[in-house]
mmCIF file of C-alpha atoms and ligand atoms in Angstrom:
data_model
loop_
_atom_site.group_PDB
_atom_site.id
_atom_site.type_symbol
_atom_site.label_atom_id
_atom_site.label_comp_id
_atom_site.label_asym_id
_atom_site.label_seq_id
_atom_site.Cartn_x
_atom_site.Cartn_y
_atom_site.Cartn_z
ATOM 1 C CA MET A 1 -17.603 51.850 2.894
ATOM 2 C CA ALA A 2 -21.008 53.134 1.796
ATOM 3 C CA TYR A 3 -21.686 53.046 -1.960
ATOM 4 C CA ARG A 4 -23.515 56.066 -3.320
ATOM 5 C CA SER A 5 -24.107 54.493 -6.719
ATOM 6 C CA LEU A 6 -24.027 51.296 -8.733
ATOM 7 C CA ARG A 7 -20.868 52.477 -10.491
ATOM 8 C CA GLU A 8 -19.010 52.897 -7.212
ATOM 9 C CA PHE A 9 -19.934 49.301 -6.411
ATOM 10 C CA ILE A 10 -18.862 48.142 -9.898
ATOM 11 C CA ALA A 11 -15.420 49.707 -9.329
ATOM 12 C CA LYS A 12 -15.117 47.961 -5.975
ATOM 13 C CA LEU A 13 -16.163 44.586 -7.433
ATOM 14 C CA GLU A 14 -13.710 44.906 -10.295
ATOM 15 C CA ALA A 15 -10.836 45.731 -7.932
ATOM 16 C CA ALA A 16 -11.756 42.683 -5.832
ATOM 17 C CA GLY A 17 -11.767 40.348 -8.870
ATOM 18 C CA GLU A 18 -15.559 39.967 -8.581
ATOM 19 C CA LEU A 19 -16.438 41.552 -11.944
ATOM 20 C CA VAL A 20 -15.148 41.025 -15.470
ATOM 21 C CA ARG A 21 -15.702 43.066 -18.620
ATOM 22 C CA VAL A 22 -16.633 41.350 -21.879
ATOM 23 C CA SER A 23 -15.863 43.232 -25.101
ATOM 24 C CA GLU A 24 -17.039 40.487 -27.514
ATOM 25 C CA PRO A 25 -20.429 41.285 -29.057
ATOM 26 C CA VAL A 26 -23.271 39.687 -27.094
ATOM 27 C CA SER A 27 -26.952 39.844 -28.027
ATOM 28 C CA THR A 28 -29.734 40.830 -25.613
ATOM 29 C CA VAL A 29 -31.814 38.142 -27.294
ATOM 30 C CA LEU A 30 -31.253 34.787 -25.496
ATOM 31 C CA GLU A 31 -27.445 35.018 -25.550
ATOM 32 C CA MET A 32 -27.015 36.974 -22.313
ATOM 33 C CA THR A 33 -29.272 34.566 -20.443
ATOM 34 C CA GLU A 34 -27.293 31.603 -21.689
ATOM 35 C CA ILE A 35 -23.992 33.062 -20.460
ATOM 36 C CA HIS A 36 -25.482 34.333 -17.197
ATOM 37 C CA ARG A 37 -26.986 30.935 -16.427
ATOM 38 C CA ARG A 38 -23.614 29.187 -16.637
ATOM 39 C CA LEU A 39 -21.958 31.898 -14.534
ATOM 40 C CA LEU A 40 -24.602 31.560 -11.870
ATOM 41 C CA ARG A 41 -24.181 27.800 -11.699
ATOM 42 C CA GLN A 42 -20.403 28.127 -11.318
ATOM 43 C CA GLY A 43 -20.519 30.893 -8.706
ATOM 44 C CA GLY A 44 -18.846 33.102 -11.313
ATOM 45 C CA PRO A 45 -18.242 36.858 -11.323
ATOM 46 C CA ALA A 46 -20.542 39.715 -12.205
ATOM 47 C CA VAL A 47 -20.171 40.657 -15.887
ATOM 48 C CA LEU A 48 -20.265 43.976 -17.664
ATOM 49 C CA PHE A 49 -21.103 43.359 -21.337
ATOM 50 C CA GLU A 50 -19.562 46.352 -23.100
ATOM 51 C CA ASN A 51 -20.487 45.451 -26.675
ATOM 52 C CA VAL A 52 -24.214 44.780 -26.519
ATOM 53 C CA ILE A 53 -26.255 44.061 -29.628
ATOM 54 C CA ARG A 54 -29.905 45.053 -29.206
ATOM 55 C CA ALA A 55 -32.926 43.199 -30.578
ATOM 56 C CA ASP A 56 -33.003 45.640 -33.552
ATOM 57 C CA GLY A 57 -29.465 44.542 -34.492
ATOM 58 C CA GLU A 58 -27.919 47.894 -33.496
ATOM 59 C CA ARG A 59 -25.049 48.187 -31.054
ATOM 60 C CA SER A 60 -26.254 49.578 -27.730
ATOM 61 C CA PRO A 61 -24.397 52.605 -26.404
ATOM 62 C CA MET A 62 -25.234 51.290 -22.918
ATOM 63 C CA PRO A 63 -23.306 48.379 -21.397
ATOM 64 C CA CYS A 64 -25.285 45.667 -19.579
ATOM 65 C CA LEU A 65 -24.483 44.415 -16.084
ATOM 66 C CA VAL A 66 -25.506 40.826 -15.200
ATOM 67 C CA ASN A 67 -24.946 38.361 -12.345
ATOM 68 C CA LEU A 68 -24.507 41.256 -9.900
ATOM 69 C CA PHE A 69 -25.761 39.373 -6.838
ATOM 70 C CA GLY A 70 -25.020 35.872 -8.133
ATOM 71 C CA THR A 71 -23.217 34.834 -4.929
ATOM 72 C CA VAL A 72 -23.889 35.359 -1.212
ATOM 73 C CA LYS A 73 -20.472 36.989 -1.000
ATOM 74 C CA ARG A 74 -21.480 39.769 -3.410
ATOM 75 C CA VAL A 75 -24.791 40.277 -1.612
ATOM 76 C CA ALA A 76 -22.845 40.760 1.641
ATOM 77 C CA MET A 77 -20.442 43.113 -0.170
ATOM 78 C CA GLY A 78 -23.434 45.185 -1.300
ATOM 79 C CA VAL A 79 -24.730 45.767 2.211
ATOM 80 C CA THR A 80 -23.026 48.399 4.330
ATOM 81 C CA LEU A 81 -24.075 48.625 7.967
ATOM 82 C CA GLU A 82 -23.029 51.765 9.816
ATOM 83 C CA GLY A 83 -19.962 51.345 11.998
ATOM 84 C CA ARG A 84 -19.112 47.827 10.788
ATOM 85 C CA GLU A 85 -15.928 47.121 8.929
ATOM 86 C CA ARG A 86 -17.547 44.650 6.521
ATOM 87 C CA THR A 87 -20.829 42.765 6.410
ATOM 88 C CA THR A 88 -20.789 39.116 7.479
ATOM 89 C CA ALA A 89 -23.385 36.351 7.214
ATOM 90 C CA ALA A 90 -24.143 37.017 10.925
ATOM 91 C CA ASP A 91 -24.865 40.677 10.091
ATOM 92 C CA LEU A 92 -27.271 39.622 7.341
ATOM 93 C CA ARG A 93 -29.039 37.396 9.899
ATOM 94 C CA GLU A 94 -29.320 40.409 12.217
ATOM 95 C CA VAL A 95 -31.033 42.358 9.418
ATOM 96 C CA GLY A 96 -33.353 39.345 9.049
ATOM 97 C CA GLU A 97 -34.193 39.458 12.762
ATOM 98 C CA LEU A 98 -35.020 43.157 12.540
ATOM 99 C CA LEU A 99 -37.329 42.440 9.594
ATOM 100 C CA ALA A 100 -39.009 39.585 11.459
ATOM 101 C CA PHE A 101 -39.565 41.919 14.396
ATOM 102 C CA LEU A 102 -41.021 44.688 12.218
ATOM 103 C CA ARG A 103 -43.388 42.225 10.575
ATOM 104 C CA SER A 104 -44.485 40.410 13.730
ATOM 105 C CA PRO A 105 -48.213 40.827 14.472
ATOM 106 C CA GLU A 106 -47.567 41.661 18.114
ATOM 107 C CA PRO A 107 -44.359 43.614 18.517
ATOM 108 C CA PRO A 108 -42.884 43.316 22.054
ATOM 109 C CA ARG A 109 -44.021 46.570 23.682
ATOM 110 C CA GLY A 110 -43.578 49.371 21.281
ATOM 111 C CA LEU A 111 -40.576 51.121 19.981
ATOM 112 C CA LYS A 112 -38.663 51.555 23.208
ATOM 113 C CA ASP A 113 -38.349 47.787 23.705
ATOM 114 C CA ALA A 114 -37.400 47.345 20.083
ATOM 115 C CA LEU A 115 -34.601 49.839 20.346
ATOM 116 C CA ASP A 116 -33.251 48.090 23.440
ATOM 117 C CA MET A 117 -33.495 44.657 21.813
ATOM 118 C CA LEU A 118 -32.279 45.409 18.324
ATOM 119 C CA PRO A 119 -29.462 47.892 17.779
ATOM 120 C CA LEU A 120 -30.255 48.025 14.043
ATOM 121 C CA ALA A 121 -33.755 49.347 14.815
ATOM 122 C CA LYS A 122 -32.194 52.550 16.146
ATOM 123 C CA THR A 123 -30.169 52.942 12.975
ATOM 124 C CA VAL A 124 -33.160 52.476 10.686
ATOM 125 C CA MET A 125 -35.165 55.097 12.606
ATOM 126 C CA ALA A 126 -32.382 57.645 12.019
ATOM 127 C CA MET A 127 -32.260 57.002 8.274
ATOM 128 C CA ARG A 128 -34.850 59.397 6.882
ATOM 129 C CA PRO A 129 -33.832 60.150 3.276
ATOM 130 C CA ALA A 130 -32.067 63.340 2.234
ATOM 131 C CA THR A 131 -33.108 65.290 -0.860
ATOM 132 C CA VAL A 132 -30.977 66.962 -3.515
ATOM 133 C CA LYS A 133 -31.901 69.478 -6.246
ATOM 134 C CA LYS A 134 -29.551 68.330 -9.012
ATOM 135 C CA ALA A 135 -28.965 64.681 -9.795
ATOM 136 C CA PRO A 136 -26.750 62.619 -12.115
ATOM 137 C CA VAL A 137 -29.763 60.472 -13.089
ATOM 138 C CA GLN A 138 -31.309 63.548 -14.731
ATOM 139 C CA GLU A 139 -28.323 64.544 -16.883
ATOM 140 C CA ILE A 140 -30.356 63.363 -19.880
ATOM 141 C CA VAL A 141 -34.168 63.664 -19.999
ATOM 142 C CA TRP A 142 -36.353 62.166 -22.755
ATOM 143 C CA THR A 143 -39.920 63.401 -22.956
ATOM 144 C CA GLY A 144 -42.631 63.414 -25.648
ATOM 145 C CA ASP A 145 -41.449 61.934 -28.948
ATOM 146 C CA GLN A 146 -37.985 61.220 -27.540
ATOM 147 C CA ILE A 147 -39.387 58.477 -25.310
ATOM 148 C CA ASP A 148 -38.427 55.141 -26.820
ATOM 149 C CA LEU A 149 -37.975 51.987 -24.765
ATOM 150 C CA THR A 150 -36.571 50.135 -27.789
ATOM 151 C CA LYS A 151 -33.434 52.300 -27.400
ATOM 152 C CA LEU A 152 -32.673 50.508 -24.127
ATOM 153 C CA PRO A 153 -30.895 47.113 -24.261
ATOM 154 C CA ILE A 154 -33.917 45.265 -22.868
ATOM 155 C CA GLN A 155 -33.429 41.486 -22.724
ATOM 156 C CA THR A 156 -35.410 38.673 -24.257
ATOM 157 C CA CYS A 157 -34.470 35.933 -21.814
ATOM 158 C CA TRP A 158 -36.083 32.691 -22.975
ATOM 159 C CA PRO A 159 -37.389 31.209 -26.243
ATOM 160 C CA GLY A 160 -41.028 31.856 -27.077
ATOM 161 C CA GLU A 161 -41.496 34.908 -24.881
ATOM 162 C CA PRO A 162 -43.922 37.483 -26.273
ATOM 163 C CA ALA A 163 -41.789 40.663 -25.979
ATOM 164 C CA PRO A 164 -38.612 42.046 -24.362
ATOM 165 C CA LEU A 165 -38.763 42.206 -20.573
ATOM 166 C CA ILE A 166 -37.417 44.770 -18.110
ATOM 167 C CA THR A 167 -36.215 42.266 -15.532
ATOM 168 C CA TRP A 168 -34.891 44.372 -12.686
ATOM 169 C CA PRO A 169 -36.851 47.610 -12.255
ATOM 170 C CA LEU A 170 -37.105 49.062 -8.746
ATOM 171 C CA VAL A 171 -40.688 50.221 -8.928
ATOM 172 C CA VAL A 172 -41.361 53.267 -6.728
ATOM 173 C CA THR A 173 -44.931 54.101 -5.675
ATOM 174 C CA LYS A 174 -46.647 55.991 -2.884
ATOM 175 C CA GLY A 175 -50.118 55.438 -1.444
ATOM 176 C CA PRO A 176 -52.969 57.955 -1.719
ATOM 177 C CA SER A 177 -52.715 59.160 1.894
ATOM 178 C CA THR A 178 -51.343 62.668 2.337
ATOM 179 C CA GLU A 179 -50.956 62.332 6.095
ATOM 180 C CA ARG A 180 -48.255 59.708 6.024
ATOM 181 C CA GLU A 181 -45.393 61.224 4.122
ATOM 182 C CA ASP A 182 -43.269 58.114 4.486
ATOM 183 C CA ASP A 183 -45.268 55.412 2.770
ATOM 184 C CA TYR A 184 -42.956 54.885 -0.178
ATOM 185 C CA ASN A 185 -42.823 51.351 -1.544
ATOM 186 C CA LEU A 186 -40.006 49.867 -3.619
ATOM 187 C CA GLY A 187 -40.480 46.470 -5.226
ATOM 188 C CA ILE A 188 -39.089 44.662 -8.231
ATOM 189 C CA TYR A 189 -41.897 43.813 -10.627
ATOM 190 C CA ARG A 190 -40.991 42.689 -14.140
ATOM 191 C CA MET A 191 -42.273 44.843 -16.993
ATOM 192 C CA GLN A 192 -43.260 43.471 -20.416
ATOM 193 C CA VAL A 193 -42.609 46.038 -23.135
ATOM 194 C CA LEU A 194 -45.760 46.844 -25.134
ATOM 195 C CA GLY A 195 -44.321 49.629 -27.302
ATOM 196 C CA LYS A 196 -42.119 52.729 -27.227
ATOM 197 C CA ASP A 197 -43.849 54.222 -24.203
ATOM 198 C CA ARG A 198 -45.898 51.454 -22.614
ATOM 199 C CA THR A 199 -45.258 48.364 -20.523
ATOM 200 C CA ILE A 200 -47.204 46.018 -18.286
ATOM 201 C CA MET A 201 -46.683 46.294 -14.497
ATOM 202 C CA ARG A 202 -46.614 42.729 -13.195
ATOM 203 C CA TRP A 203 -47.049 43.156 -9.462
ATOM 204 C CA LEU A 204 -48.580 40.177 -7.725
ATOM 205 C CA ALA A 205 -51.723 41.017 -5.736
ATOM 206 C CA HIS A 206 -50.101 41.049 -2.284
ATOM 207 C CA ARG A 207 -47.130 43.269 -3.249
ATOM 208 C CA GLY A 208 -46.720 46.812 -1.927
ATOM 209 C CA GLY A 209 -47.178 48.394 -5.371
ATOM 210 C CA ALA A 210 -50.399 46.459 -6.039
ATOM 211 C CA GLN A 211 -51.752 47.558 -2.653
ATOM 212 C CA HIS A 212 -51.024 51.207 -3.502
ATOM 213 C CA HIS A 213 -52.790 50.736 -6.838
ATOM 214 C CA ARG A 214 -55.886 49.279 -5.124
ATOM 215 C CA ARG A 215 -55.968 52.006 -2.446
ATOM 216 C CA TRP A 216 -55.480 54.682 -5.114
ATOM 217 C CA LYS A 217 -58.428 53.336 -7.099
ATOM 218 C CA ALA A 218 -60.583 53.006 -3.969
ATOM 219 C CA ALA A 219 -59.792 56.612 -3.006
ATOM 220 C CA GLY A 220 -61.466 57.669 -6.280
ATOM 221 C CA LYS A 221 -58.428 59.558 -7.542
ATOM 222 C CA PRO A 222 -59.110 60.988 -10.997
ATOM 223 C CA GLU A 223 -55.537 60.560 -12.277
ATOM 224 C CA PRO A 224 -53.726 57.195 -12.573
ATOM 225 C CA LEU A 225 -51.113 56.068 -10.008
ATOM 226 C CA PRO A 226 -47.714 57.775 -10.425
ATOM 227 C CA ALA A 227 -44.865 55.260 -10.584
ATOM 228 C CA CYS A 228 -41.161 55.246 -11.435
ATOM 229 C CA ALA A 229 -39.030 52.287 -12.499
ATOM 230 C CA VAL A 230 -35.448 52.772 -11.314
ATOM 231 C CA LEU A 231 -32.847 50.786 -13.272
ATOM 232 C CA GLY A 232 -29.527 50.440 -11.464
ATOM 233 C CA ALA A 233 -29.296 52.070 -8.038
ATOM 234 C CA ASP A 234 -26.654 51.719 -5.320
ATOM 235 C CA PRO A 235 -26.489 48.125 -4.028
ATOM 236 C CA GLY A 236 -28.085 48.881 -0.633
ATOM 237 C CA THR A 237 -31.155 50.391 -2.298
ATOM 238 C CA ILE A 238 -31.459 47.476 -4.735
ATOM 239 C CA LEU A 239 -31.324 44.983 -1.872
ATOM 240 C CA ALA A 240 -33.861 47.014 0.139
ATOM 241 C CA ALA A 241 -36.238 46.812 -2.838
ATOM 242 C CA VAL A 242 -35.904 43.022 -2.868
ATOM 243 C CA THR A 243 -36.695 42.888 0.861
ATOM 244 C CA PRO A 244 -40.332 42.600 1.971
ATOM 245 C CA VAL A 245 -40.284 45.640 4.259
ATOM 246 C CA PRO A 246 -43.589 46.112 6.151
ATOM 247 C CA GLU A 247 -45.894 48.770 4.731
ATOM 248 C CA THR A 248 -45.499 50.879 7.874
ATOM 249 C CA LEU A 249 -41.889 51.639 7.033
ATOM 250 C CA SER A 250 -40.683 53.498 3.957
ATOM 251 C CA GLU A 251 -38.418 51.312 1.869
ATOM 252 C CA TYR A 252 -36.203 54.368 1.300
ATOM 253 C CA GLN A 253 -35.643 54.499 5.035
ATOM 254 C CA PHE A 254 -34.815 50.799 5.068
ATOM 255 C CA ALA A 255 -32.472 51.453 2.120
ATOM 256 C CA GLY A 256 -30.617 53.857 4.421
ATOM 257 C CA LEU A 257 -29.923 50.962 6.777
ATOM 258 C CA MET A 258 -28.695 48.702 3.962
ATOM 259 C CA ARG A 259 -26.434 51.361 2.414
ATOM 260 C CA GLY A 260 -25.003 52.707 5.676
ATOM 261 C CA ALA A 261 -26.060 56.254 4.780
ATOM 262 C CA LYS A 262 -29.330 58.097 4.204
ATOM 263 C CA ALA A 263 -30.881 57.603 0.769
ATOM 264 C CA GLU A 264 -30.274 60.610 -1.494
ATOM 265 C CA LEU A 265 -33.396 61.426 -3.494
ATOM 266 C CA VAL A 266 -34.389 63.897 -6.198
ATOM 267 C CA ALA A 267 -37.858 64.882 -7.421
ATOM 268 C CA ALA A 268 -38.848 63.069 -10.611
ATOM 269 C CA LYS A 269 -39.417 65.343 -13.655
ATOM 270 C CA THR A 270 -42.995 64.432 -14.602
ATOM 271 C CA VAL A 271 -44.560 62.686 -11.588
ATOM 272 C CA PRO A 272 -44.804 63.654 -7.888
ATOM 273 C CA LEU A 273 -42.347 61.020 -6.615
ATOM 274 C CA MET A 274 -38.801 61.048 -5.267
ATOM 275 C CA VAL A 275 -36.208 58.797 -6.929
ATOM 276 C CA PRO A 276 -32.587 57.852 -6.108
ATOM 277 C CA ALA A 277 -30.414 60.731 -7.355
ATOM 278 C CA GLU A 278 -27.438 58.514 -8.177
ATOM 279 C CA ALA A 279 -29.366 55.882 -10.159
ATOM 280 C CA GLU A 280 -28.424 54.993 -13.737
ATOM 281 C CA ILE A 281 -31.844 55.253 -15.457
ATOM 282 C CA VAL A 282 -35.381 56.160 -14.293
ATOM 283 C CA ILE A 283 -38.538 55.470 -16.300
ATOM 284 C CA GLU A 284 -41.305 57.810 -15.067
ATOM 285 C CA GLY A 285 -45.009 57.411 -15.673
ATOM 286 C CA HIS A 286 -48.378 56.248 -14.392
ATOM 287 C CA VAL A 287 -49.962 52.869 -13.798
ATOM 288 C CA LEU A 288 -53.380 53.174 -15.424
ATOM 289 C CA LEU A 289 -56.514 52.434 -13.403
ATOM 290 C CA ASP A 290 -58.690 51.144 -16.228
ATOM 291 C CA GLU A 291 -56.371 49.485 -18.714
ATOM 292 C CA TYR A 292 -55.059 45.949 -18.334
ATOM 293 C CA ALA A 293 -53.155 43.598 -20.645
ATOM 294 C CA ASP A 294 -52.238 39.916 -20.833
ATOM 295 C CA GLU A 295 -48.707 39.355 -19.499
ATOM 296 C CA GLY A 296 -46.400 36.517 -20.502
ATOM 297 C CA PRO A 297 -45.723 33.694 -20.762
ATOM 298 C CA TYR A 298 -42.247 34.384 -19.345
ATOM 299 C CA GLY A 299 -39.650 31.952 -18.008
ATOM 300 C CA ASP A 300 -39.522 32.289 -14.216
ATOM 301 C CA HIS A 301 -36.908 31.460 -11.568
ATOM 302 C CA THR A 302 -38.921 28.339 -10.713
ATOM 303 C CA GLY A 303 -37.679 26.779 -13.954
ATOM 304 C CA TYR A 304 -41.085 26.993 -15.637
ATOM 305 C CA TYR A 305 -42.917 29.540 -17.723
ATOM 306 C CA ASN A 306 -45.627 31.433 -15.834
ATOM 307 C CA SER A 307 -49.103 31.237 -17.276
ATOM 308 C CA VAL A 308 -50.590 34.296 -18.937
ATOM 309 C CA GLU A 309 -52.279 36.659 -16.462
ATOM 310 C CA THR A 310 -53.714 40.145 -16.625
ATOM 311 C CA PHE A 311 -51.914 43.129 -15.065
ATOM 312 C CA PRO A 312 -52.264 46.916 -15.362
ATOM 313 C CA VAL A 313 -50.594 48.983 -18.088
ATOM 314 C CA PHE A 314 -47.811 51.472 -17.282
ATOM 315 C CA GLN A 315 -47.751 54.615 -19.447
ATOM 316 C CA VAL A 316 -44.320 56.294 -19.675
ATOM 317 C CA SER A 317 -44.098 60.102 -19.343
ATOM 318 C CA ALA A 318 -40.283 60.506 -19.269
ATOM 319 C CA ILE A 319 -37.041 58.543 -19.294
ATOM 320 C CA THR A 320 -34.148 60.158 -17.438
ATOM 321 C CA MET A 321 -30.577 58.877 -17.240
ATOM 322 C CA ARG A 322 -26.936 59.587 -16.682
ATOM 323 C CA ARG A 323 -24.824 60.655 -19.643
ATOM 324 C CA ASP A 324 -23.277 57.135 -19.768
ATOM 325 C CA PRO A 325 -25.765 54.815 -18.068
ATOM 326 C CA VAL A 326 -25.195 51.159 -17.186
ATOM 327 C CA TYR A 327 -28.237 48.918 -17.780
ATOM 328 C CA LEU A 328 -28.720 46.405 -14.956
ATOM 329 C CA THR A 329 -30.489 43.201 -15.926
ATOM 330 C CA THR A 330 -30.810 39.588 -14.873
HETATM 331 C C1 FMN B 1 -35.163 39.956 -10.235
HETATM 332 C C2 FMN B 1 -36.466 39.937 -9.496
HETATM 333 C C3 FMN B 1 -37.676 39.907 -10.193
HETATM 334 C C4 FMN B 1 -38.897 39.914 -9.521
HETATM 335 N N1 FMN B 1 -40.054 39.942 -10.238
HETATM 336 C C5 FMN B 1 -41.229 40.061 -9.596
HETATM 337 C C6 FMN B 1 -42.462 40.211 -10.342
HETATM 338 O O1 FMN B 1 -42.459 40.206 -11.565
HETATM 339 N N2 FMN B 1 -43.614 40.377 -9.659
HETATM 340 C C7 FMN B 1 -43.651 40.400 -8.277
HETATM 341 O O2 FMN B 1 -44.726 40.587 -7.726
HETATM 342 N N3 FMN B 1 -42.515 40.209 -7.551
HETATM 343 C C8 FMN B 1 -41.305 40.068 -8.169
HETATM 344 N N4 FMN B 1 -40.152 39.931 -7.447
HETATM 345 C C9 FMN B 1 -40.228 39.838 -5.985
HETATM 346 C C10 FMN B 1 -40.440 41.170 -5.295
HETATM 347 O O3 FMN B 1 -39.717 42.213 -5.866
HETATM 348 C C11 FMN B 1 -40.014 41.078 -3.828
HETATM 349 O O4 FMN B 1 -40.788 40.107 -3.188
HETATM 350 C C12 FMN B 1 -40.149 42.383 -3.084
HETATM 351 O O5 FMN B 1 -39.763 42.179 -1.746
HETATM 352 C C13 FMN B 1 -41.567 42.916 -3.118
HETATM 353 O O6 FMN B 1 -41.588 44.119 -2.412
HETATM 354 P P1 FMN B 1 -42.935 44.628 -1.743
HETATM 355 O O7 FMN B 1 -43.242 43.658 -0.638
HETATM 356 O O8 FMN B 1 -42.550 45.988 -1.259
HETATM 357 O O9 FMN B 1 -43.948 44.648 -2.805
HETATM 358 C C14 FMN B 1 -38.924 39.913 -8.101
HETATM 359 C C15 FMN B 1 -37.709 39.923 -7.402
HETATM 360 C C16 FMN B 1 -36.498 39.935 -8.079
HETATM 361 C C17 FMN B 1 -35.224 39.968 -7.280
#
């Protein structure tokens, strides 16, 4: 079964006993991390916190989803490969082999050989995204003075961190070239909140988004780099964003492989980018070319705090969402 949205996947997980709802009040400040950490260690379920208390002490109208991919089983459940009943560990290895092939410096002998060798290569080639005109993720649109990141239940994960952190944004960018229409990149780069309409974009230098930013600057573009942060997409698209897909392949196309159906995209409201139509929330804006800020220190998955480093500033131009969005965090 292909999931069109995060909420379809949530329903499936709940039916399978892989997700529980928590109605007790839980704070975005430290408390969620503490609970999530124990769940992760125990191989526990995904959790939908329905009574979330934001940093400002107000109850959030948006529930928070944590521990979504806390087990290999749920990762496999999130991947749908066309024509296969369910995804097994062997299937995930096959996806890995395709990736290794796509990234190899000397591919066998072009596409024909690849298609013969790797059945999944044929599928990925057929997965060019589809576009729609009207999208659930644009049921609500905040622009101008309405834009306010503090209205989202953004987590403060660890003691001593400088500001709330958007932990799981799928950051969508496109390079400056107009010839290649397919050079979309999706990557997860954490975003430190600087104010109501500004964050830092912490993409490490070798990441796809950082490369777009460099090429954009080098091309002498007068305007900053358009970017969208997608919060909560269908599981296949989320997993595609986590995957280091080579720059020659659009991550939306790879998402088609992982979701067992073409990605469904809609034009963003204020920037020239396409975003997943069935997402929960999209933050639209630009990554500035001449403004940088000190990021961190933030606790990292290594078990240590990262040192403070400088990354570019992201200026928000709109926040769009469903009428009842779920906020995905980790
Ligand atoms: C929850 C989560 C947080 C991440 N945070 C960052 C980050 O802050 N900066 C970064 O460069 N990569 C981060 N990553 C790793 C990248 O998203 C990942 O390597 C991805 O494949 C990069 O895609 P790209 O090769 O298209 O840039 C994170 C991954 C996950 C799952």
